[in-house]
mmCIF file of C-alpha atoms in Angstrom:
data_model
loop_
_atom_site.group_PDB
_atom_site.id
_atom_site.type_symbol
_atom_site.label_atom_id
_atom_site.label_comp_id
_atom_site.label_asym_id
_atom_site.label_seq_id
_atom_site.Cartn_x
_atom_site.Cartn_y
_atom_site.Cartn_z
ATOM 1 C CA MET A 684 1.066 10.220 -4.148
ATOM 2 C CA LEU A 685 1.016 8.404 -0.521
ATOM 3 C CA LEU A 686 3.131 5.460 -1.634
ATOM 4 C CA GLU A 687 5.725 7.722 -3.990
ATOM 5 C CA TRP A 688 6.184 10.995 -2.025
ATOM 6 C CA TRP A 689 4.936 10.717 1.465
ATOM 7 C CA SER A 690 6.235 7.035 2.532
ATOM 8 C CA GLY A 691 8.656 7.000 -0.375
ATOM 9 C CA THR A 692 8.519 3.362 -1.243
ATOM 10 C CA GLU A 693 10.526 2.587 -3.980
ATOM 11 C CA CYS A 694 9.607 -0.102 -6.737
ATOM 12 C CA THR A 695 12.051 -1.798 -8.784
ATOM 13 C CA LEU A 696 11.116 -3.700 -12.005
ATOM 14 C CA PHE A 697 13.379 -7.033 -12.986
ATOM 15 C CA SER A 698 12.777 -7.933 -16.791
ATOM 16 C CA ASP A 699 14.475 -7.312 -19.894
ATOM 17 C CA GLU A 700 14.916 -4.038 -22.076
ATOM 18 C CA ALA A 701 13.032 -5.309 -24.610
ATOM 19 C CA THR A 702 9.956 -6.170 -22.274
ATOM 20 C CA VAL A 703 10.466 -2.621 -20.883
ATOM 21 C CA ASN A 704 10.588 -0.696 -24.264
ATOM 22 C CA THR A 705 6.917 -2.060 -24.651
ATOM 23 C CA PHE A 706 5.157 -0.300 -21.162
ATOM 24 C CA GLY A 707 2.634 2.037 -22.142
ATOM 25 C CA LYS A 708 2.766 1.170 -26.224
ATOM 26 C CA GLU A 709 0.703 -1.675 -26.303
ATOM 27 C CA HIS A 710 -2.420 -3.099 -24.927
ATOM 28 C CA VAL A 711 -2.077 -6.081 -22.534
ATOM 29 C CA ILE A 712 -3.206 -7.838 -19.592
ATOM 30 C CA ILE A 713 -1.608 -8.376 -16.530
ATOM 31 C CA ILE A 714 -1.422 -11.094 -14.183
ATOM 32 C CA LEU A 715 -0.538 -10.176 -10.678
ATOM 33 C CA ASN A 716 -0.089 -12.497 -7.233
ATOM 34 C CA HIS A 717 -2.516 -11.054 -4.654
ATOM 35 C CA ASN A 718 -0.093 -11.737 -1.366
ATOM 36 C CA PHE A 719 -0.003 -8.178 -0.021
ATOM 37 C CA GLU A 720 -2.493 -5.446 1.346
ATOM 38 C CA ILE A 721 -0.656 -2.826 -1.089
ATOM 39 C CA ASP A 722 -0.133 -4.719 -4.305
ATOM 40 C CA PHE A 723 -2.613 -2.606 -5.944
ATOM 41 C CA LEU A 724 -0.963 0.622 -5.181
ATOM 42 C CA CYS A 725 2.568 -0.992 -6.498
ATOM 43 C CA GLY A 726 0.432 -1.756 -9.802
ATOM 44 C CA TRP A 727 -0.995 1.742 -9.919
ATOM 45 C CA THR A 728 2.352 3.636 -9.367
ATOM 46 C CA MET A 729 3.793 1.434 -12.379
ATOM 47 C CA THR A 730 0.891 2.514 -14.494
ATOM 48 C CA GLU A 731 1.390 5.957 -13.678
ATOM 49 C CA ARG A 732 5.054 6.220 -14.400
ATOM 50 C CA PHE A 733 4.430 4.630 -17.865
ATOM 51 C CA GLY A 734 1.882 7.221 -18.660
ATOM 52 C CA VAL A 735 -1.432 4.321 -18.255
ATOM 53 C CA LEU A 736 -2.940 4.796 -15.286
ATOM 54 C CA GLY A 737 -5.897 6.458 -16.924
ATOM 55 C CA SER A 738 -6.461 3.775 -18.955
ATOM 56 C CA SER A 739 -5.850 0.964 -16.453
ATOM 57 C CA LYS A 740 -8.505 -1.565 -15.848
ATOM 58 C CA VAL A 741 -9.230 -4.344 -13.444
ATOM 59 C CA LEU A 742 -11.639 -7.436 -12.884
ATOM 60 C CA ALA A 743 -12.620 -6.118 -9.686
ATOM 61 C CA LYS A 744 -15.150 -7.606 -6.940
ATOM 62 C CA LYS A 745 -18.567 -6.063 -7.240
ATOM 63 C CA GLU A 746 -18.522 -5.182 -3.536
ATOM 64 C CA LEU A 747 -15.531 -2.551 -4.539
ATOM 65 C CA LEU A 748 -18.393 -0.825 -6.573
ATOM 66 C CA TYR A 749 -20.237 0.166 -3.558
ATOM 67 C CA VAL A 750 -16.909 1.849 -1.549
ATOM 68 C CA PRO A 751 -17.565 5.650 -1.472
ATOM 69 C CA LEU A 752 -15.400 7.452 -4.089
ATOM 70 C CA ILE A 753 -13.178 4.694 -5.302
ATOM 71 C CA GLY A 754 -16.372 2.257 -6.419
ATOM 72 C CA TRP A 755 -17.986 5.219 -8.095
ATOM 73 C CA THR A 756 -14.872 6.416 -9.433
ATOM 74 C CA TRP A 757 -14.085 2.985 -11.191
ATOM 75 C CA TYR A 758 -17.865 2.602 -12.564
ATOM 76 C CA PHE A 759 -17.149 5.439 -14.711
ATOM 77 C CA LEU A 760 -13.957 4.252 -15.773
ATOM 78 C CA GLU A 761 -15.293 1.143 -17.157
ATOM 79 C CA ILE A 762 -13.929 -0.991 -14.711
ATOM 80 C CA VAL A 763 -15.227 -4.772 -15.432
ATOM 81 C CA PHE A 764 -17.259 -6.123 -11.830
ATOM 82 C CA CYS A 765 -17.932 -9.489 -10.996
ATOM 83 C CA LYS A 766 -19.771 -11.532 -8.568
ATOM 84 C CA ARG A 767 -17.044 -14.205 -8.282
ATOM 85 C CA LYS A 768 -19.548 -16.467 -9.247
ATOM 86 C CA TRP A 769 -19.386 -17.761 -13.099
ATOM 87 C CA GLU A 770 -22.821 -18.619 -13.454
ATOM 88 C CA GLU A 771 -24.026 -15.112 -12.858
ATOM 89 C CA ASP A 772 -20.722 -13.382 -13.742
ATOM 90 C CA ARG A 773 -20.673 -14.841 -17.489
ATOM 91 C CA GLU A 774 -22.792 -12.117 -19.710
ATOM 92 C CA THR A 775 -21.652 -9.385 -17.626
ATOM 93 C CA VAL A 776 -17.972 -9.913 -17.408
ATOM 94 C CA ILE A 777 -18.117 -10.663 -21.417
ATOM 95 C CA LYS A 778 -20.114 -7.748 -21.953
ATOM 96 C CA GLY A 779 -17.678 -5.463 -20.252
ATOM 97 C CA LEU A 780 -14.783 -6.941 -21.932
ATOM 98 C CA LYS A 781 -16.317 -6.299 -25.375
ATOM 99 C CA ARG A 782 -16.874 -2.599 -24.626
ATOM 100 C CA LEU A 783 -13.311 -2.335 -24.229
ATOM 101 C CA ALA A 784 -12.015 -4.451 -27.472
ATOM 102 C CA ASP A 785 -11.831 -0.851 -29.321
ATOM 103 C CA TYR A 786 -10.776 0.989 -26.402
ATOM 104 C CA PRO A 787 -8.616 4.265 -28.031
ATOM 105 C CA GLU A 788 -5.739 4.386 -25.604
ATOM 106 C CA TYR A 789 -3.004 1.858 -24.700
ATOM 107 C CA MET A 790 -4.742 -0.066 -21.973
ATOM 108 C CA TRP A 791 -3.283 -2.491 -19.403
ATOM 109 C CA PHE A 792 -6.077 -4.670 -17.925
ATOM 110 C CA LEU A 793 -5.635 -6.241 -14.680
ATOM 111 C CA LEU A 794 -6.301 -9.740 -13.263
ATOM 112 C CA TYR A 795 -6.111 -11.277 -10.032
ATOM 113 C CA CYS A 796 -6.314 -15.144 -11.461
ATOM 114 C CA GLU A 797 -6.332 -16.237 -7.548
ATOM 115 C CA GLY A 798 -9.720 -14.518 -7.011
ATOM 116 C CA THR A 799 -9.079 -13.265 -3.605
ATOM 117 C CA ARG A 800 -5.977 -12.563 -1.124
ATOM 118 C CA PHE A 801 -3.575 -15.442 0.051
ATOM 119 C CA THR A 802 -4.226 -16.903 3.466
ATOM 120 C CA GLU A 803 -3.007 -19.733 4.826
ATOM 121 C CA THR A 804 -6.476 -21.021 5.603
ATOM 122 C CA LYS A 805 -7.384 -20.439 1.865
ATOM 123 C CA HIS A 806 -3.934 -22.007 0.831
ATOM 124 C CA ARG A 807 -4.434 -25.088 2.477
ATOM 125 C CA ILE A 808 -8.077 -25.610 0.858
ATOM 126 C CA SER A 809 -6.969 -24.289 -2.428
ATOM 127 C CA MET A 810 -4.281 -27.177 -2.430
ATOM 128 C CA GLU A 811 -6.868 -29.671 -1.317
ATOM 129 C CA VAL A 812 -8.592 -28.863 -4.272
ATOM 130 C CA ALA A 813 -5.348 -29.128 -6.458
ATOM 131 C CA GLU A 814 -4.780 -32.702 -5.045
ATOM 132 C CA SER A 815 -8.143 -33.570 -5.773
ATOM 133 C CA LYS A 816 -7.976 -32.407 -9.476
ATOM 134 C CA GLY A 817 -4.156 -34.198 -10.002
ATOM 135 C CA LEU A 818 -2.597 -30.296 -10.144
ATOM 136 C CA PRO A 819 0.622 -29.447 -8.965
ATOM 137 C CA LYS A 820 0.654 -27.597 -5.535
ATOM 138 C CA LEU A 821 1.613 -24.347 -4.960
ATOM 139 C CA LYS A 822 3.983 -22.903 -1.908
ATOM 140 C CA TYR A 823 3.122 -19.099 -2.330
ATOM 141 C CA HIS A 824 -0.318 -18.928 -4.482
ATOM 142 C CA LEU A 825 -3.633 -20.108 -4.538
ATOM 143 C CA LEU A 826 -4.831 -22.148 -7.447
ATOM 144 C CA PRO A 827 -5.480 -19.732 -10.207
ATOM 145 C CA ARG A 828 -9.390 -19.409 -11.394
ATOM 146 C CA THR A 829 -9.242 -20.017 -15.013
ATOM 147 C CA LYS A 830 -12.400 -18.606 -16.371
ATOM 148 C CA GLY A 831 -11.838 -14.880 -15.864
ATOM 149 C CA PHE A 832 -8.295 -15.566 -17.769
ATOM 150 C CA THR A 833 -9.281 -17.626 -20.473
ATOM 151 C CA THR A 834 -12.859 -15.331 -21.566
ATOM 152 C CA ALA A 835 -10.475 -12.105 -21.403
ATOM 153 C CA VAL A 836 -7.839 -13.716 -23.576
ATOM 154 C CA GLN A 837 -11.010 -14.792 -25.768
ATOM 155 C CA CYS A 838 -12.715 -11.620 -25.541
ATOM 156 C CA LEU A 839 -9.695 -9.414 -26.027
ATOM 157 C CA ARG A 840 -7.719 -11.221 -28.801
ATOM 158 C CA GLY A 841 -6.931 -8.885 -31.836
ATOM 159 C CA THR A 842 -6.956 -6.140 -29.488
ATOM 160 C CA VAL A 843 -4.241 -7.214 -26.524
ATOM 161 C CA SER A 844 -0.691 -7.583 -27.614
ATOM 162 C CA ALA A 845 0.714 -9.786 -24.801
ATOM 163 C CA VAL A 846 0.248 -10.815 -21.048
ATOM 164 C CA TYR A 847 2.516 -9.603 -18.537
ATOM 165 C CA ASP A 848 3.442 -11.615 -15.642
ATOM 166 C CA VAL A 849 3.895 -9.990 -12.699
ATOM 167 C CA THR A 850 5.303 -11.642 -9.537
ATOM 168 C CA LEU A 851 5.520 -9.198 -6.381
ATOM 169 C CA ASN A 852 7.321 -9.553 -3.245
ATOM 170 C CA PHE A 853 8.904 -7.003 -0.465
ATOM 171 C CA ARG A 854 12.506 -6.928 0.693
ATOM 172 C CA GLY A 855 13.461 -7.863 4.316
ATOM 173 C CA ASN A 856 10.492 -10.346 4.051
ATOM 174 C CA LYS A 857 8.237 -7.231 5.180
ATOM 175 C CA ASN A 858 4.499 -7.436 5.037
ATOM 176 C CA PRO A 859 3.341 -3.846 3.827
ATOM 177 C CA SER A 860 0.051 -2.612 4.942
ATOM 178 C CA LEU A 861 -1.829 0.516 3.659
ATOM 179 C CA LEU A 862 -1.919 1.930 7.501
ATOM 180 C CA GLY A 863 2.105 1.807 7.270
ATOM 181 C CA ILE A 864 1.928 3.942 3.872
ATOM 182 C CA LEU A 865 -0.551 6.611 6.045
ATOM 183 C CA TYR A 866 2.022 6.632 8.720
ATOM 184 C CA GLY A 867 4.834 7.299 6.000
ATOM 185 C CA LYS A 868 6.682 4.069 6.165
ATOM 186 C CA LYS A 869 8.819 3.163 3.465
ATOM 187 C CA TYR A 870 9.098 -0.421 1.920
ATOM 188 C CA GLU A 871 11.071 -1.600 -1.314
ATOM 189 C CA ALA A 872 8.745 -3.789 -3.711
ATOM 190 C CA ASP A 873 10.517 -5.876 -6.357
ATOM 191 C CA MET A 874 8.457 -6.809 -9.315
ATOM 192 C CA CYS A 875 9.564 -9.479 -11.819
ATOM 193 C CA VAL A 876 7.758 -8.524 -14.791
ATOM 194 C CA ARG A 877 7.685 -11.341 -17.971
ATOM 195 C CA ARG A 878 6.043 -10.645 -21.112
ATOM 196 C CA PHE A 879 4.267 -13.324 -23.070
ATOM 197 C CA PRO A 880 3.194 -12.523 -26.722
ATOM 198 C CA LEU A 881 -0.769 -13.465 -27.131
ATOM 199 C CA GLU A 882 -0.208 -15.643 -30.029
ATOM 200 C CA ASP A 883 1.621 -17.739 -27.770
ATOM 201 C CA ILE A 884 -1.342 -18.651 -25.830
ATOM 202 C CA PRO A 885 -3.551 -21.532 -26.978
ATOM 203 C CA GLN A 886 -6.969 -20.394 -28.413
ATOM 204 C CA ASP A 887 -8.702 -23.343 -26.961
ATOM 205 C CA GLU A 888 -10.057 -23.029 -23.441
ATOM 206 C CA LYS A 889 -9.034 -25.994 -21.785
ATOM 207 C CA GLU A 890 -5.442 -25.527 -23.127
ATOM 208 C CA ALA A 891 -5.369 -21.850 -22.261
ATOM 209 C CA ALA A 892 -6.252 -23.013 -18.677
ATOM 210 C CA ASN A 893 -3.652 -25.231 -18.530
ATOM 211 C CA TRP A 894 -1.036 -22.646 -19.474
ATOM 212 C CA LEU A 895 -1.991 -20.707 -16.614
ATOM 213 C CA HIS A 896 -1.764 -23.404 -14.429
ATOM 214 C CA LYS A 897 1.734 -23.578 -15.749
ATOM 215 C CA LEU A 898 2.374 -19.899 -15.303
ATOM 216 C CA TYR A 899 1.695 -20.288 -11.593
ATOM 217 C CA GLN A 900 3.892 -22.990 -11.356
ATOM 218 C CA GLU A 901 6.570 -20.673 -12.629
ATOM 219 C CA LYS A 902 5.683 -18.014 -10.454
ATOM 220 C CA ASP A 903 5.712 -20.240 -7.444
ATOM 221 C CA ALA A 904 9.498 -20.902 -8.411
ATOM 222 C CA LEU A 905 10.361 -17.051 -8.517
ATOM 223 C CA GLN A 906 8.904 -16.405 -5.624
ATOM 224 C CA GLU A 907 11.154 -19.593 -4.091
ATOM 225 C CA MET A 908 14.001 -18.074 -5.782
ATOM 226 C CA TYR A 909 13.194 -14.655 -4.101
ATOM 227 C CA ASN A 910 12.881 -16.117 -0.561
ATOM 228 C CA GLN A 911 16.442 -17.940 -0.833
ATOM 229 C CA GLU A 912 18.236 -15.288 -2.787
ATOM 230 C CA GLY A 913 16.542 -12.227 -2.210
ATOM 231 C CA THR A 914 16.202 -11.228 -5.790
ATOM 232 C CA PHE A 915 14.650 -11.828 -8.973
ATOM 233 C CA PRO A 916 16.166 -12.914 -11.998
ATOM 234 C CA GLY A 917 16.669 -10.328 -15.072
ATOM 235 C CA GLN A 918 17.875 -6.883 -15.307
ATOM 236 C CA GLN A 919 16.649 -4.195 -12.924
ATOM 237 C CA PHE A 920 15.011 -1.140 -13.892
ATOM 238 C CA LYS A 921 13.867 1.902 -11.525
ATOM 239 C CA PRO A 922 11.354 3.680 -13.380
ATOM 240 C CA PRO A 923 11.282 7.309 -11.868
ATOM 241 C CA ARG A 924 8.483 8.708 -10.285
ATOM 242 C CA ARG A 925 6.642 11.829 -12.073
ATOM 243 C CA PRO A 926 5.646 14.957 -10.435
ATOM 244 C CA TRP A 927 2.037 14.560 -11.413
ATOM 245 C CA THR A 928 0.663 12.841 -8.705
ATOM 246 C CA LEU A 929 2.210 15.190 -5.901
ATOM 247 C CA LEU A 930 0.893 18.494 -7.992
ATOM 248 C CA ASN A 931 -2.481 16.673 -8.549
ATOM 249 C CA PHE A 932 -2.666 16.359 -4.597
ATOM 250 C CA LEU A 933 -1.357 19.555 -3.825
ATOM 251 C CA PHE A 934 -3.982 21.341 -6.175
ATOM 252 C CA TRP A 935 -7.054 19.517 -4.684
ATOM 253 C CA ALA A 936 -5.699 19.684 -1.129
ATOM 254 C CA THR A 937 -5.588 23.406 -1.680
ATOM 255 C CA VAL A 938 -8.806 23.828 -3.432
ATOM 256 C CA LEU A 939 -10.875 21.364 -0.554
ATOM 257 C CA LEU A 940 -9.206 21.880 2.568
ATOM 258 C CA SER A 941 -8.573 25.739 2.615
ATOM 259 C CA PRO A 942 -12.105 26.374 2.519
ATOM 260 C CA LEU A 943 -12.816 23.443 5.408
ATOM 261 C CA PHE A 944 -10.102 24.873 7.781
ATOM 262 C CA THR A 945 -11.495 28.401 7.024
ATOM 263 C CA PHE A 946 -15.184 27.097 7.888
ATOM 264 C CA GLY A 947 -13.616 25.083 10.736
ATOM 265 C CA PHE A 948 -11.685 28.204 12.180
ATOM 266 C CA GLY A 949 -15.134 30.168 11.858
ATOM 267 C CA VAL A 950 -17.134 27.457 13.756
ATOM 268 C CA PHE A 951 -14.934 27.562 17.039
ATOM 269 C CA ALA A 952 -14.813 31.575 17.035
ATOM 270 C CA SER A 953 -18.370 31.376 17.027
ATOM 271 C CA GLY A 954 -18.407 30.033 20.355
ATOM 272 C CA SER A 955 -21.724 27.945 19.503
ATOM 273 C CA PRO A 956 -21.647 24.677 21.194
ATOM 274 C CA LEU A 957 -24.013 23.249 18.521
ATOM 275 C CA LEU A 958 -22.011 24.050 15.501
ATOM 276 C CA ILE A 959 -18.785 22.988 17.397
ATOM 277 C CA LEU A 960 -20.206 19.599 18.296
ATOM 278 C CA ALA A 961 -21.582 19.455 14.692
ATOM 279 C CA PHE A 962 -18.401 20.118 12.959
ATOM 280 C CA LEU A 963 -16.701 17.409 15.245
ATOM 281 C CA GLY A 964 -19.114 15.009 14.404
ATOM 282 C CA PHE A 965 -18.278 15.542 10.510
ATOM 283 C CA VAL A 966 -14.817 15.388 11.284
ATOM 284 C CA GLY A 967 -15.304 12.279 13.073
ATOM 285 C CA ALA A 968 -17.643 10.611 10.529
ATOM 286 C CA ALA A 969 -15.240 11.239 7.751
ATOM 287 C CA SER A 970 -12.145 9.689 10.018
ATOM 288 C CA PHE A 971 -14.406 6.840 10.296
ATOM 289 C CA GLY A 972 -14.870 6.612 6.362
ATOM 290 C CA VAL A 973 -11.185 6.557 5.606
ATOM 291 C CA ARG A 974 -10.690 4.119 8.310
ATOM 292 C CA ARG A 975 -13.550 1.581 6.765
ATOM 293 C CA LEU A 976 -11.927 2.341 3.186
ATOM 294 C CA ILE A 977 -8.601 1.185 4.667
ATOM 295 C CA GLY A 978 -9.991 -2.245 5.935
ATOM 296 C CA VAL A 979 -10.894 -2.912 2.346
ATOM 297 C CA THR A 980 -7.301 -3.531 1.776
ATOM 298 C CA GLU A 981 -6.679 -5.474 4.910
ATOM 299 C CA ILE A 982 -5.958 -8.959 4.673
ATOM 300 C CA GLU A 983 -7.290 -10.114 8.424
ATOM 301 C CA LYS A 984 -10.462 -8.260 7.216
ATOM 302 C CA GLY A 985 -11.003 -9.597 3.782
ATOM 303 C CA SER A 986 -13.793 -11.374 2.351
ATOM 304 C CA SER A 987 -14.429 -15.374 3.336
ATOM 305 C CA TYR A 988 -14.210 -15.971 -0.260
ATOM 306 C CA GLY A 989 -11.955 -18.906 -0.856
ATOM 307 C CA ASN A 990 -12.560 -20.471 1.977
ATOM 308 C CA GLN A 991 -15.535 -22.493 0.884
ATOM 309 C CA GLU A 992 -15.701 -21.360 -2.851
ATOM 310 C CA PHE A 993 -12.589 -23.626 -3.526
ATOM 311 C CA LYS A 994 -14.189 -26.728 -2.836
ATOM 312 C CA LYS A 995 -16.727 -25.894 -5.491
ATOM 313 C CA LYS A 996 -15.948 -26.287 -9.228
ATOM 314 C CA GLU A 997 -15.292 -23.294 -11.402
#
């Protein structure tokens, strides 16, 4: 609701008609670059517009499980959590993926193959690793982690029909933030979507990893084109926003905030200093909690994962 209705941020797809016609009609794995604070919101709004928000899944870092409301909700939505240490994650990830193999609704499973958000420090270390492994260097992405991708492809083969490669950028060289969205700032997001049938991805783990590295070289070329020309290749599509997010927000705002305002008015009308201080303390704690939730999305406050982990073997 905040992205689509409050800030009015627009999301434009660059693809082909045959690919767009498959959206919401098949099980897929999504690969999205992890450069921006609101990249996940742009992904959510696309899943909502094509009717698969409720069945969208993600391979997420386990720290998010403990975030109030969001983490708890994701747990019941069968989100697959990982510690980003493959030796500890292998069994958990495989078990979570196998639970999704017979998912009854069309499912979009999101992978951030870079493992962490892009920063200059992480990029420098990542490219040192790429050089040591004899891999081509990337300009706009971190070296992709292949274990999660190859495992997802192996576990979901027979369920998933295709891989959607999504490359995201913002017009005007903007670097959007969740705070900007809350302040009502409008952004213009462009998403290049390419569809790869799953049978085109090698079954051999090493060959599938090489396929992923090649894909990220192509994603890098797409970002270079965007920075030079201000656009992605392909036909433009602007799927319309649907009213359900706004109606859902208005309903719950009415149900939850009306009693709160009534209670707050009663507290101040009582004239009791103790009640007023307790109420203000509650409001302050709620505001602090919201700010902490926003902090989870901020790049400069992101985890140190990638600064040292890139120096270790996958």
